[in-house]
PDB file of C-alpha atoms in Angstrom:
ATOM      1  CA  MET A   7     -49.086 -45.216  26.675  1.00  0.00           C
ATOM      2  CA  LYS A   8     -50.966 -45.299  29.969  1.00  0.00           C
ATOM      3  CA  LEU A   9     -51.410 -49.062  29.569  1.00  0.00           C
ATOM      4  CA  ILE A  10     -47.674 -49.572  29.097  1.00  0.00           C
ATOM      5  CA  SER A  11     -46.607 -47.338  31.987  1.00  0.00           C
ATOM      6  CA  PRO A  12     -47.832 -49.485  34.941  1.00  0.00           C
ATOM      7  CA  PHE A  13     -46.287 -52.619  33.417  1.00  0.00           C
ATOM      8  CA  LEU A  14     -42.961 -50.807  32.934  1.00  0.00           C
ATOM      9  CA  GLY A  15     -43.228 -49.654  36.534  1.00  0.00           C
ATOM     10  CA  ILE A  16     -43.788 -53.232  37.714  1.00  0.00           C
ATOM     11  CA  ALA A  17     -40.799 -54.367  35.616  1.00  0.00           C
ATOM     12  CA  PHE A  18     -38.527 -51.726  37.221  1.00  0.00           C
ATOM     13  CA  LEU A  19     -39.781 -52.621  40.702  1.00  0.00           C
ATOM     14  CA  GLY A  20     -39.231 -56.305  39.952  1.00  0.00           C
ATOM     15  CA  ILE A  21     -35.639 -55.695  38.837  1.00  0.00           C
ATOM     16  CA  GLY A  22     -34.958 -53.620  41.958  1.00  0.00           C
ATOM     17  CA  LEU A  23     -36.430 -56.208  44.335  1.00  0.00           C
ATOM     18  CA  TRP A  24     -34.601 -59.022  42.522  1.00  0.00           C
ATOM     19  CA  ALA A  25     -31.299 -57.141  42.895  1.00  0.00           C
ATOM     20  CA  TRP A  26     -31.932 -56.623  46.600  1.00  0.00           C
ATOM     21  CA  ASN A  27     -32.835 -60.292  46.992  1.00  0.00           C
ATOM     22  CA  GLU A  28     -29.572 -61.313  45.299  1.00  0.00           C
ATOM     23  CA  LYS A  29     -27.638 -59.117  47.733  1.00  0.00           C
ATOM     24  CA  GLY A  30     -29.555 -60.500  50.723  1.00  0.00           C
ATOM     25  CA  VAL A  31     -31.159 -57.160  51.551  1.00  0.00           C
ATOM     26  CA  LEU A  32     -34.716 -58.556  51.637  1.00  0.00           C
ATOM     27  CA  SER A  33     -33.712 -61.143  54.240  1.00  0.00           C
ATOM     28  CA  ASN A  34     -32.041 -58.422  56.343  1.00  0.00           C
ATOM     29  CA  ILE A  35     -33.882 -55.133  55.857  1.00  0.00           C
ATOM     30  CA  SER A  36     -31.615 -53.308  58.320  1.00  0.00           C
ATOM     31  CA  SER A  37     -28.726 -53.733  55.853  1.00  0.00           C
ATOM     32  CA  ILE A  38     -30.331 -51.040  53.639  1.00  0.00           C
ATOM     33  CA  THR A  39     -28.700 -48.406  55.844  1.00  0.00           C
ATOM     34  CA  ASP A  40     -25.351 -50.213  56.119  1.00  0.00           C
ATOM     35  CA  LEU A  41     -24.028 -49.088  52.732  1.00  0.00           C
ATOM     36  CA  GLY A  42     -22.058 -45.873  53.077  1.00  0.00           C
ATOM     37  CA  GLY A  43     -22.552 -44.909  49.430  1.00  0.00           C
ATOM     38  CA  PHE A  44     -25.409 -44.793  46.965  1.00  0.00           C
ATOM     39  CA  ASP A  45     -27.212 -48.037  46.101  1.00  0.00           C
ATOM     40  CA  PRO A  46     -28.180 -47.916  42.371  1.00  0.00           C
ATOM     41  CA  VAL A  47     -31.117 -50.241  43.132  1.00  0.00           C
ATOM     42  CA  TRP A  48     -32.916 -47.210  44.566  1.00  0.00           C
ATOM     43  CA  LEU A  49     -33.101 -45.779  41.031  1.00  0.00           C
ATOM     44  CA  PHE A  50     -35.102 -48.786  39.833  1.00  0.00           C
ATOM     45  CA  LEU A  51     -37.367 -48.733  42.895  1.00  0.00           C
ATOM     46  CA  VAL A  52     -38.111 -45.002  42.800  1.00  0.00           C
ATOM     47  CA  VAL A  53     -38.561 -44.802  39.009  1.00  0.00           C
ATOM     48  CA  GLY A  54     -40.599 -48.004  39.018  1.00  0.00           C
ATOM     49  CA  GLY A  55     -42.784 -46.792  41.868  1.00  0.00           C
ATOM     50  CA  VAL A  56     -43.498 -43.425  40.230  1.00  0.00           C
ATOM     51  CA  MET A  57     -44.214 -45.052  36.841  1.00  0.00           C
ATOM     52  CA  PHE A  58     -46.547 -47.598  38.422  1.00  0.00           C
ATOM     53  CA  ILE A  59     -48.505 -44.991  40.410  1.00  0.00           C
ATOM     54  CA  LEU A  60     -48.851 -42.678  37.399  1.00  0.00           C
ATOM     55  CA  GLY A  61     -49.673 -45.516  35.011  1.00  0.00           C
ATOM     56  CA  PHE A  62     -52.204 -47.107  37.346  1.00  0.00           C
ATOM     57  CA  ALA A  63     -53.991 -43.823  38.078  1.00  0.00           C
ATOM     58  CA  GLY A  64     -54.054 -42.758  34.419  1.00  0.00           C
ATOM     59  CA  CYS A  65     -55.008 -46.174  33.053  1.00  0.00           C
ATOM     60  CA  ILE A  66     -57.747 -47.058  35.549  1.00  0.00           C
ATOM     61  CA  GLY A  67     -58.970 -43.467  35.642  1.00  0.00           C
ATOM     62  CA  ALA A  68     -59.413 -43.394  31.850  1.00  0.00           C
ATOM     63  CA  LEU A  69     -60.919 -46.890  31.557  1.00  0.00           C
ATOM     64  CA  ARG A  70     -63.342 -46.490  34.479  1.00  0.00           C
ATOM     65  CA  GLU A  71     -63.935 -42.781  33.852  1.00  0.00           C
ATOM     66  CA  ASN A  72     -62.877 -42.141  37.433  1.00  0.00           C
ATOM     67  CA  THR A  73     -62.383 -38.392  37.803  1.00  0.00           C
ATOM     68  CA  PHE A  74     -60.621 -38.761  41.179  1.00  0.00           C
ATOM     69  CA  LEU A  75     -57.865 -40.941  39.690  1.00  0.00           C
ATOM     70  CA  LEU A  76     -57.582 -38.703  36.639  1.00  0.00           C
ATOM     71  CA  LYS A  77     -57.232 -35.624  38.834  1.00  0.00           C
ATOM     72  CA  PHE A  78     -54.681 -37.464  40.978  1.00  0.00           C
ATOM     73  CA  PHE A  79     -52.749 -38.374  37.802  1.00  0.00           C
ATOM     74  CA  SER A  80     -52.834 -34.761  36.635  1.00  0.00           C
ATOM     75  CA  VAL A  81     -51.776 -33.286  39.997  1.00  0.00           C
ATOM     76  CA  PHE A  82     -49.043 -35.886  40.568  1.00  0.00           C
ATOM     77  CA  LEU A  83     -47.630 -35.323  37.092  1.00  0.00           C
ATOM     78  CA  GLY A  84     -47.847 -31.564  37.661  1.00  0.00           C
ATOM     79  CA  ILE A  85     -45.872 -31.875  40.920  1.00  0.00           C
ATOM     80  CA  ILE A  86     -43.154 -33.897  39.148  1.00  0.00           C
ATOM     81  CA  PHE A  87     -43.005 -31.267  36.377  1.00  0.00           C
ATOM     82  CA  PHE A  88     -42.744 -28.465  38.956  1.00  0.00           C
ATOM     83  CA  LEU A  89     -39.969 -30.282  40.855  1.00  0.00           C
ATOM     84  CA  GLU A  90     -38.033 -30.860  37.618  1.00  0.00           C
ATOM     85  CA  LEU A  91     -38.418 -27.194  36.672  1.00  0.00           C
ATOM     86  CA  THR A  92     -37.321 -26.060  40.145  1.00  0.00           C
ATOM     87  CA  ALA A  93     -34.323 -28.406  40.102  1.00  0.00           C
ATOM     88  CA  GLY A  94     -33.276 -27.076  36.683  1.00  0.00           C
ATOM     89  CA  VAL A  95     -33.465 -23.436  37.817  1.00  0.00           C
ATOM     90  CA  LEU A  96     -31.628 -24.128  41.088  1.00  0.00           C
ATOM     91  CA  ALA A  97     -28.927 -26.110  39.254  1.00  0.00           C
ATOM     92  CA  PHE A  98     -28.357 -23.132  36.936  1.00  0.00           C
ATOM     93  CA  VAL A  99     -28.336 -20.536  39.736  1.00  0.00           C
ATOM     94  CA  PHE A 100     -26.265 -22.531  42.245  1.00  0.00           C
ATOM     95  CA  LYS A 101     -23.799 -24.174  39.872  1.00  0.00           C
ATOM     96  CA  ASP A 102     -20.875 -24.010  42.306  1.00  0.00           C
ATOM     97  CA  TRP A 103     -22.943 -25.539  45.105  1.00  0.00           C
ATOM     98  CA  ILE A 104     -24.084 -28.336  42.772  1.00  0.00           C
ATOM     99  CA  LYS A 105     -20.444 -28.975  41.817  1.00  0.00           C
ATOM    100  CA  ASP A 106     -19.476 -29.203  45.498  1.00  0.00           C
ATOM    101  CA  GLN A 107     -22.352 -31.610  46.196  1.00  0.00           C
ATOM    102  CA  LEU A 108     -21.374 -33.743  43.202  1.00  0.00           C
ATOM    103  CA  TYR A 109     -17.775 -33.803  44.449  1.00  0.00           C
ATOM    104  CA  PHE A 110     -18.979 -34.861  47.914  1.00  0.00           C
ATOM    105  CA  PHE A 111     -21.332 -37.483  46.423  1.00  0.00           C
ATOM    106  CA  ILE A 112     -18.612 -39.087  44.256  1.00  0.00           C
ATOM    107  CA  ASN A 113     -16.047 -39.131  47.059  1.00  0.00           C
ATOM    108  CA  ASN A 114     -18.571 -40.624  49.473  1.00  0.00           C
ATOM    109  CA  ASN A 115     -19.177 -43.425  46.976  1.00  0.00           C
ATOM    110  CA  ILE A 116     -15.435 -43.893  46.413  1.00  0.00           C
ATOM    111  CA  ARG A 117     -15.178 -44.757  50.113  1.00  0.00           C
ATOM    112  CA  ALA A 118     -17.881 -47.429  49.656  1.00  0.00           C
ATOM    113  CA  TYR A 119     -16.533 -48.762  46.333  1.00  0.00           C
ATOM    114  CA  ARG A 120     -15.928 -52.315  47.570  1.00  0.00           C
ATOM    115  CA  ASP A 121     -19.040 -52.429  49.783  1.00  0.00           C
ATOM    116  CA  ASP A 122     -21.622 -53.026  47.058  1.00  0.00           C
ATOM    117  CA  ILE A 123     -21.222 -54.672  43.636  1.00  0.00           C
ATOM    118  CA  ASP A 124     -23.900 -52.487  42.007  1.00  0.00           C
ATOM    119  CA  LEU A 125     -22.217 -49.305  43.236  1.00  0.00           C
ATOM    120  CA  GLN A 126     -18.863 -50.659  42.065  1.00  0.00           C
ATOM    121  CA  ASN A 127     -20.248 -51.341  38.580  1.00  0.00           C
ATOM    122  CA  LEU A 128     -21.807 -47.863  38.449  1.00  0.00           C
ATOM    123  CA  ILE A 129     -18.503 -46.170  39.344  1.00  0.00           C
ATOM    124  CA  ASP A 130     -16.589 -48.331  36.856  1.00  0.00           C
ATOM    125  CA  PHE A 131     -19.073 -47.508  34.086  1.00  0.00           C
ATOM    126  CA  THR A 132     -18.877 -43.769  34.867  1.00  0.00           C
ATOM    127  CA  GLN A 133     -15.068 -43.706  34.850  1.00  0.00           C
ATOM    128  CA  GLU A 134     -14.845 -45.724  31.638  1.00  0.00           C
ATOM    129  CA  TYR A 135     -17.539 -43.721  29.823  1.00  0.00           C
ATOM    130  CA  TRP A 136     -16.177 -40.274  30.715  1.00  0.00           C
ATOM    131  CA  GLN A 137     -12.544 -41.429  30.753  1.00  0.00           C
ATOM    132  CA  CYS A 138     -11.978 -40.046  34.221  1.00  0.00           C
ATOM    133  CA  CYS A 139     -10.682 -41.126  37.619  1.00  0.00           C
ATOM    134  CA  GLY A 140     -12.015 -39.938  40.953  1.00  0.00           C
ATOM    135  CA  ALA A 141     -14.025 -36.760  41.483  1.00  0.00           C
ATOM    136  CA  PHE A 142     -11.273 -34.267  40.578  1.00  0.00           C
ATOM    137  CA  GLY A 143      -8.364 -36.633  40.011  1.00  0.00           C
ATOM    138  CA  ALA A 144      -6.885 -40.064  40.672  1.00  0.00           C
ATOM    139  CA  ASP A 145      -5.664 -39.057  44.139  1.00  0.00           C
ATOM    140  CA  ASP A 146      -9.285 -39.026  45.323  1.00  0.00           C
ATOM    141  CA  TRP A 147      -8.905 -42.819  45.588  1.00  0.00           C
ATOM    142  CA  ASN A 148      -6.846 -42.185  48.725  1.00  0.00           C
ATOM    143  CA  LEU A 149     -10.253 -41.991  50.423  1.00  0.00           C
ATOM    144  CA  ASN A 150     -10.769 -45.723  49.881  1.00  0.00           C
ATOM    145  CA  ILE A 151      -9.222 -48.054  52.467  1.00  0.00           C
ATOM    146  CA  TYR A 152      -7.986 -50.456  49.780  1.00  0.00           C
ATOM    147  CA  PHE A 153      -6.421 -47.874  47.439  1.00  0.00           C
ATOM    148  CA  ASN A 154      -4.947 -45.288  49.827  1.00  0.00           C
ATOM    149  CA  CYS A 155      -1.173 -44.809  49.990  1.00  0.00           C
ATOM    150  CA  THR A 156      -0.747 -44.964  53.762  1.00  0.00           C
ATOM    151  CA  ASP A 157       1.989 -47.190  55.188  1.00  0.00           C
ATOM    152  CA  SER A 158      -0.580 -49.082  57.253  1.00  0.00           C
ATOM    153  CA  ASN A 159      -2.447 -50.219  54.122  1.00  0.00           C
ATOM    154  CA  ALA A 160      -1.495 -53.852  53.464  1.00  0.00           C
ATOM    155  CA  SER A 161      -3.755 -54.218  50.412  1.00  0.00           C
ATOM    156  CA  ARG A 162      -2.189 -55.192  47.077  1.00  0.00           C
ATOM    157  CA  GLU A 163      -4.228 -52.328  45.586  1.00  0.00           C
ATOM    158  CA  ARG A 164      -2.337 -49.810  47.743  1.00  0.00           C
ATOM    159  CA  CYS A 165      -1.558 -46.582  45.875  1.00  0.00           C
ATOM    160  CA  GLY A 166      -3.480 -47.872  42.864  1.00  0.00           C
ATOM    161  CA  VAL A 167      -6.796 -47.213  41.163  1.00  0.00           C
ATOM    162  CA  PRO A 168      -9.622 -49.435  39.851  1.00  0.00           C
ATOM    163  CA  PHE A 169      -9.185 -50.911  36.386  1.00  0.00           C
ATOM    164  CA  SER A 170     -11.861 -48.514  35.074  1.00  0.00           C
ATOM    165  CA  CYS A 171      -9.346 -45.670  35.499  1.00  0.00           C
ATOM    166  CA  CYS A 172      -6.898 -47.325  33.092  1.00  0.00           C
ATOM    167  CA  THR A 173      -6.436 -46.041  29.559  1.00  0.00           C
ATOM    168  CA  LYS A 174      -7.659 -48.634  27.079  1.00  0.00           C
ATOM    169  CA  ASP A 175      -5.467 -50.422  24.568  1.00  0.00           C
ATOM    170  CA  PRO A 176      -7.602 -51.192  21.447  1.00  0.00           C
ATOM    171  CA  ALA A 177      -5.441 -54.266  20.798  1.00  0.00           C
ATOM    172  CA  GLU A 178      -6.433 -55.852  24.124  1.00  0.00           C
ATOM    173  CA  ASP A 179      -9.519 -58.065  23.969  1.00  0.00           C
ATOM    174  CA  VAL A 180      -9.415 -59.069  27.649  1.00  0.00           C
ATOM    175  CA  ILE A 181      -9.732 -56.456  30.391  1.00  0.00           C
ATOM    176  CA  ASN A 182      -6.687 -56.328  32.655  1.00  0.00           C
ATOM    177  CA  THR A 183      -8.245 -55.821  36.090  1.00  0.00           C
ATOM    178  CA  GLN A 184      -4.790 -55.317  37.634  1.00  0.00           C
ATOM    179  CA  CYS A 185      -3.736 -52.484  35.325  1.00  0.00           C
ATOM    180  CA  GLY A 186      -4.240 -49.880  38.053  1.00  0.00           C
ATOM    181  CA  TYR A 187      -1.921 -51.512  40.607  1.00  0.00           C
ATOM    182  CA  ASP A 188       0.739 -49.082  41.914  1.00  0.00           C
ATOM    183  CA  ALA A 189      -0.335 -46.536  39.271  1.00  0.00           C
ATOM    184  CA  ARG A 190      -0.176 -43.555  41.632  1.00  0.00           C
ATOM    185  CA  GLN A 191       3.339 -44.416  42.791  1.00  0.00           C
ATOM    186  CA  LYS A 192       4.602 -43.412  39.357  1.00  0.00           C
ATOM    187  CA  PRO A 193       5.534 -39.822  38.387  1.00  0.00           C
ATOM    188  CA  GLU A 194       2.589 -37.781  37.072  1.00  0.00           C
ATOM    189  CA  VAL A 195       3.960 -37.854  33.506  1.00  0.00           C
ATOM    190  CA  ASP A 196       4.037 -41.655  33.565  1.00  0.00           C
ATOM    191  CA  GLN A 197       0.580 -41.815  35.208  1.00  0.00           C
ATOM    192  CA  GLN A 198      -0.991 -40.115  32.188  1.00  0.00           C
ATOM    193  CA  ILE A 199       0.157 -43.012  30.014  1.00  0.00           C
ATOM    194  CA  VAL A 200      -1.521 -45.770  32.033  1.00  0.00           C
ATOM    195  CA  ILE A 201      -4.524 -44.101  33.729  1.00  0.00           C
ATOM    196  CA  TYR A 202      -6.956 -41.244  33.233  1.00  0.00           C
ATOM    197  CA  THR A 203      -5.824 -38.322  35.376  1.00  0.00           C
ATOM    198  CA  LYS A 204      -8.781 -36.018  34.825  1.00  0.00           C
ATOM    199  CA  GLY A 205     -11.588 -36.062  37.403  1.00  0.00           C
ATOM    200  CA  CYS A 206     -15.159 -37.107  36.657  1.00  0.00           C
ATOM    201  CA  VAL A 207     -16.674 -33.767  37.737  1.00  0.00           C
ATOM    202  CA  PRO A 208     -14.779 -31.656  35.125  1.00  0.00           C
ATOM    203  CA  GLN A 209     -15.255 -34.433  32.528  1.00  0.00           C
ATOM    204  CA  PHE A 210     -19.010 -34.403  33.201  1.00  0.00           C
ATOM    205  CA  GLU A 211     -19.047 -30.611  32.801  1.00  0.00           C
ATOM    206  CA  LYS A 212     -17.216 -30.940  29.483  1.00  0.00           C
ATOM    207  CA  TRP A 213     -19.609 -33.681  28.301  1.00  0.00           C
ATOM    208  CA  LEU A 214     -22.574 -31.510  29.279  1.00  0.00           C
ATOM    209  CA  GLN A 215     -21.234 -28.542  27.312  1.00  0.00           C
ATOM    210  CA  ASP A 216     -20.485 -30.710  24.265  1.00  0.00           C
ATOM    211  CA  ASN A 217     -23.966 -32.291  24.323  1.00  0.00           C
ATOM    212  CA  LEU A 218     -25.975 -29.334  25.622  1.00  0.00           C
ATOM    213  CA  THR A 219     -28.334 -29.286  22.624  1.00  0.00           C
ATOM    214  CA  ILE A 220     -29.147 -32.992  22.935  1.00  0.00           C
ATOM    215  CA  VAL A 221     -29.622 -32.797  26.724  1.00  0.00           C
ATOM    216  CA  ALA A 222     -31.828 -29.700  26.422  1.00  0.00           C
ATOM    217  CA  GLY A 223     -33.855 -31.399  23.670  1.00  0.00           C
ATOM    218  CA  ILE A 224     -34.445 -34.472  25.840  1.00  0.00           C
ATOM    219  CA  PHE A 225     -35.601 -32.371  28.805  1.00  0.00           C
ATOM    220  CA  ILE A 226     -37.871 -30.243  26.615  1.00  0.00           C
ATOM    221  CA  GLY A 227     -39.326 -33.413  25.068  1.00  0.00           C
ATOM    222  CA  ILE A 228     -40.038 -34.906  28.503  1.00  0.00           C
ATOM    223  CA  ALA A 229     -41.584 -31.619  29.667  1.00  0.00           C
ATOM    224  CA  LEU A 230     -43.866 -31.452  26.599  1.00  0.00           C
ATOM    225  CA  LEU A 231     -44.992 -35.052  27.171  1.00  0.00           C
ATOM    226  CA  GLN A 232     -45.813 -34.232  30.793  1.00  0.00           C
ATOM    227  CA  ILE A 233     -47.754 -31.102  29.818  1.00  0.00           C
ATOM    228  CA  PHE A 234     -49.584 -33.104  27.159  1.00  0.00           C
ATOM    229  CA  GLY A 235     -50.482 -35.771  29.737  1.00  0.00           C
ATOM    230  CA  ILE A 236     -51.783 -33.158  32.180  1.00  0.00           C
ATOM    231  CA  CYS A 237     -53.888 -31.442  29.500  1.00  0.00           C
ATOM    232  CA  LEU A 238     -55.231 -34.780  28.244  1.00  0.00           C
ATOM    233  CA  ALA A 239     -56.246 -35.860  31.743  1.00  0.00           C
ATOM    234  CA  GLN A 240     -57.874 -32.502  32.492  1.00  0.00           C
ATOM    235  CA  ASN A 241     -59.732 -32.567  29.164  1.00  0.00           C
ATOM    236  CA  LEU A 242     -61.025 -36.073  29.907  1.00  0.00           C
ATOM    237  CA  VAL A 243     -62.176 -34.971  33.372  1.00  0.00           C
ATOM    238  CA  SER A 244     -64.060 -32.030  31.825  1.00  0.00           C
ATOM    239  CA  ASP A 245     -65.754 -34.331  29.278  1.00  0.00           C
ATOM    240  CA  ILE A 246     -66.803 -36.834  31.949  1.00  0.00           C
ATOM    241  CA  GLU A 247     -68.174 -34.104  34.223  1.00  0.00           C
ATOM    242  CA  ALA A 248     -70.029 -32.500  31.285  1.00  0.00           C
ATOM    243  CA  VAL A 249     -71.676 -35.832  30.415  1.00  0.00           C
ATOM    244  CA  ARG A 250     -72.650 -36.448  34.031  1.00  0.00           C
ATOM    245  CA  ALA A 251     -74.058 -32.947  34.330  1.00  0.00           C
ATOM    246  CA  SER A 252     -76.345 -33.579  31.341  1.00  0.00           C
ATOM    247  CA  TRP A 253     -77.966 -36.640  32.958  1.00  0.00           C
TER     248      TRP A 253
END
């Protein structure tokens, strides 16, 4: 497992750097801060970086019997476990605050929807998967300069929504990317026929409640693996130090 981890980390880092190269970020580093919303590439870079550091420390530490690297692996993994535990407790205690932050996060990314193709794909996937539109409803798309309903907006997408908000017709094999045009100009009753009117925040809450057992099982499984890794590293350190002490 420790041998696989650094290579997976390198793969994630490679995908992230490749994505940035395709978007021209590597040739203009200052553009990293230009995007108003969240760049999904950061997920690959952060996850890849953490996996590489953990995998490298655990792998080399075990192969070379290096107690410093093994202790680093154990402490680093322990810090990650503690942060996950703290985040879980805080999320449970401050549920309303988390909901407000999620609302702010989604709306901030709605504003930047057309600014980055990766962010656009992420929002489209989220809205299609949870069958939602906007943070708390389709009108949240008024925050985007291309979709708002103001008279000064000359965009063809004015008073519309992205195609990912549209209800799907099983008979259609080709996605109609213009299905959301003028959708919010219709009465609310008619809107429900062509687009999803529920927001992504309440839909996420519903999904979480419906899949609570699975989500809890995944988190418990990850936590047990982390605890197992910490114990294994500490046990190996004790064995190496015991052997050295007997010399």
